Amino acid sequence: MISDASAKRSETLATRGFFLAMSEYREQVRAGGED
């Protein structure tokens, strides 16, 4: 069941990275989009 645990961990990492990228993208839009 090691593969299951590692899959869960990579899934969590991917989700965290996705949310991090989304918040970063939103900040860039707010900074450069509202002239």
Coordinates of C-alpha atoms in Angstrom, one line a residue:
M1 CA 0.0 0.0 0.0
I2 CA 3.0 2.3 -0.3
S3 CA 2.0 3.4 -3.8
D4 CA -1.4 4.4 -2.4
A5 CA 0.2 6.6 0.3
S6 CA 2.6 8.2 -2.1
A7 CA -0.2 8.8 -4.6
K8 CA -2.2 10.5 -1.8
R9 CA 0.8 12.7 -0.9
S10 CA 1.4 13.7 -4.5
E11 CA -2.3 14.5 -4.9
T12 CA -2.1 16.8 -1.8
L13 CA 1.0 18.4 -3.2
A14 CA -0.6 19.0 -6.5
T15 CA -3.7 20.5 -4.9
R16 CA -1.6 22.8 -2.7
G17 CA 0.5 23.9 -5.7
F18 CA -2.7 24.5 -7.7
F19 CA -4.1 26.8 -5.0
L20 CA -0.8 28.5 -4.6
A21 CA -0.6 29.3 -8.3
M22 CA -4.2 30.5 -8.3
S23 CA -3.7 32.9 -5.5
E24 CA -0.5 34.1 -7.1
Y25 CA -2.3 34.6 -10.4
R26 CA -5.1 36.5 -8.8
E27 CA -2.6 38.8 -7.0
Q28 CA -0.9 39.5 -10.3
V29 CA -4.2 40.2 -12.0
R30 CA -5.2 42.6 -9.2
A31 CA -1.8 44.3 -9.4
G32 CA -1.5 44.7 -13.1
G33 CA -5.1 44.6 -14.3
E34 CA -6.5 47.6 -12.4
D35 CA -4.6 50.5 -13.9

